Amino acid sequence: QAAQQNAQAVLGQRVRWGGEILSVRNNENDTEVEIYGRPLFDNAEPKPAGGEGIRFIADIDGFLDPAQYSPGKRLTVSGALTQTRKRPVGEFQYTYPVVDVQAYHLWPVYQAPTEPLGWRYPYYDPWWPWGPYRHWPYHW
């Protein structure tokens, strides 16, 4: 929100943002990707839900195929903040923070974990308390 409200204060700051792709527009020398911002996991993968509802534009050098970078897919970008751009969202003039992208990653479709956490816990013992080194209920 700080980048949206006061662009001059954060101009040139490096950010790592991500979210869902809303649209892709290829220009002559670069591609503008409109992204709906989402919070990131520790590995920089955008979470499937949440966030503050902030949209931003990622300026990426070169051509990005709109078939591969289609709406709904998740993208993480890293780069420096530049001037904001105003564009309409419906009838409303929306102020987009703009990231001059230096690195980006397209994520596969998110799949929630299906296994219970207990089975993957590194100290899980399926034989407790009747394991070979536990003499329960005998205490010798």
XYZ file of C-alpha atoms in Angstrom:
140
model
C 0.000 0.000 0.000
C 2.914 2.370 0.652
C 4.068 1.969 -2.951
C 0.561 2.717 -4.156
C -0.025 5.782 -1.982
C 3.425 7.434 -1.981
C 5.477 6.226 -4.935
C 8.206 8.870 -4.530
C 9.119 7.579 -1.050
C 9.773 4.026 -2.253
C 11.099 4.761 -5.741
C 14.005 2.430 -6.602
C 13.418 0.096 -3.652
C 13.874 -3.618 -4.396
C 10.834 -5.797 -3.784
C 9.826 -9.433 -4.151
C 6.113 -9.651 -4.832
C 3.852 -12.318 -6.228
C 0.279 -13.250 -6.915
C -2.188 -14.308 -9.582
C -1.855 -13.116 -13.154
C -4.839 -11.009 -14.251
C -3.695 -10.011 -17.744
C -0.668 -9.957 -20.040
C 0.019 -7.189 -22.547
C 2.956 -7.522 -24.935
C 4.472 -4.258 -26.149
C 7.217 -3.783 -28.725
C 10.130 -4.289 -26.306
C 8.622 -5.580 -23.077
C 5.621 -7.257 -21.492
C 3.309 -5.781 -18.868
C 1.821 -8.361 -16.523
C -1.022 -7.217 -14.272
C -0.915 -9.201 -11.027
C -3.294 -9.466 -8.087
C -0.915 -9.458 -5.101
C -0.930 -12.346 -2.644
C 1.237 -13.015 0.426
C 4.214 -15.304 -0.201
C 5.254 -18.570 1.422
C 8.841 -18.807 2.741
C 10.027 -20.099 -0.643
C 8.473 -17.031 -2.396
C 5.551 -19.009 -3.815
C 2.320 -16.960 -3.741
C -0.311 -18.291 -1.377
C -3.603 -19.323 -3.004
C -5.630 -16.840 -0.927
C -5.287 -13.774 1.269
C -3.632 -10.445 0.778
C -4.673 -6.834 0.860
C -6.291 -6.678 -2.563
C -3.473 -4.668 -4.156
C -2.849 -5.015 -7.875
C 0.506 -4.200 -9.442
C 2.177 -4.226 -12.847
C 5.333 -6.187 -13.576
C 7.389 -4.839 -16.503
C 9.365 -7.765 -17.948
C 11.868 -7.351 -20.798
C 11.082 -9.350 -23.918
C 8.085 -11.388 -24.995
C 5.979 -13.577 -22.699
C 3.567 -15.961 -24.364
C 0.023 -15.186 -23.114
C -0.869 -18.871 -23.503
C 1.813 -19.858 -20.976
C 1.333 -16.827 -18.689
C -2.448 -17.024 -18.681
C -4.814 -15.447 -16.144
C -5.121 -17.405 -12.922
C -1.549 -18.710 -12.902
C 0.791 -17.573 -10.120
C 3.922 -15.504 -10.700
C 6.630 -14.178 -8.369
C 8.738 -11.204 -9.471
C 11.766 -9.446 -8.039
C 12.955 -5.995 -9.055
C 12.956 -2.281 -8.369
C 9.894 -0.080 -7.937
C 9.367 2.618 -10.563
C 6.688 5.268 -11.132
C 3.047 4.296 -10.674
C 0.561 4.075 -13.558
C -3.136 4.909 -13.535
C -5.454 2.614 -15.433
C -9.171 1.974 -15.217
C -10.555 -1.044 -13.380
C -14.139 -0.861 -14.495
C -15.111 2.799 -14.008
C -12.505 3.411 -11.281
C -9.074 4.926 -11.995
C -6.708 2.558 -10.163
C -3.112 3.452 -9.237
C -0.784 0.534 -10.011
C 2.665 0.252 -8.424
C 5.120 -0.824 -11.152
C 8.013 -3.257 -10.695
C 10.900 -3.198 -13.177
C 11.465 -6.965 -13.088
C 14.962 -8.445 -12.928
C 13.936 -12.027 -12.061
C 10.639 -13.902 -12.188
C 9.241 -17.399 -11.677
C 6.010 -18.960 -12.926
C 4.638 -21.462 -10.409
C 2.726 -24.675 -11.155
C -0.875 -25.041 -10.088
C -1.118 -25.021 -6.287
C -2.069 -28.308 -4.656
C -2.737 -28.383 -0.936
C -0.974 -31.116 1.086
C -3.054 -34.284 1.228
C -1.158 -36.312 3.875
C -1.666 -35.736 7.572
C 1.288 -33.894 9.079
C 1.950 -36.641 11.645
C 3.105 -39.137 9.017
C 5.813 -36.775 7.767
C 7.031 -35.602 11.158
C 10.686 -36.671 11.377
C 10.368 -38.145 14.886
C 7.177 -40.053 14.270
C 7.284 -43.575 15.754
C 4.373 -45.775 14.619
C 5.234 -48.433 17.252
C 5.209 -46.117 20.277
C 4.763 -47.129 23.106
C 5.348 -50.789 22.084
C 8.627 -50.262 20.205
C 11.579 -52.643 20.575
C 13.405 -50.297 22.983
C 10.446 -49.470 25.190
C 9.419 -52.020 27.796
C 6.003 -50.679 28.548
C 4.203 -51.580 30.814
C 7.261 -53.338 32.360
C 9.919 -51.034 33.795
C 13.161 -53.026 33.824
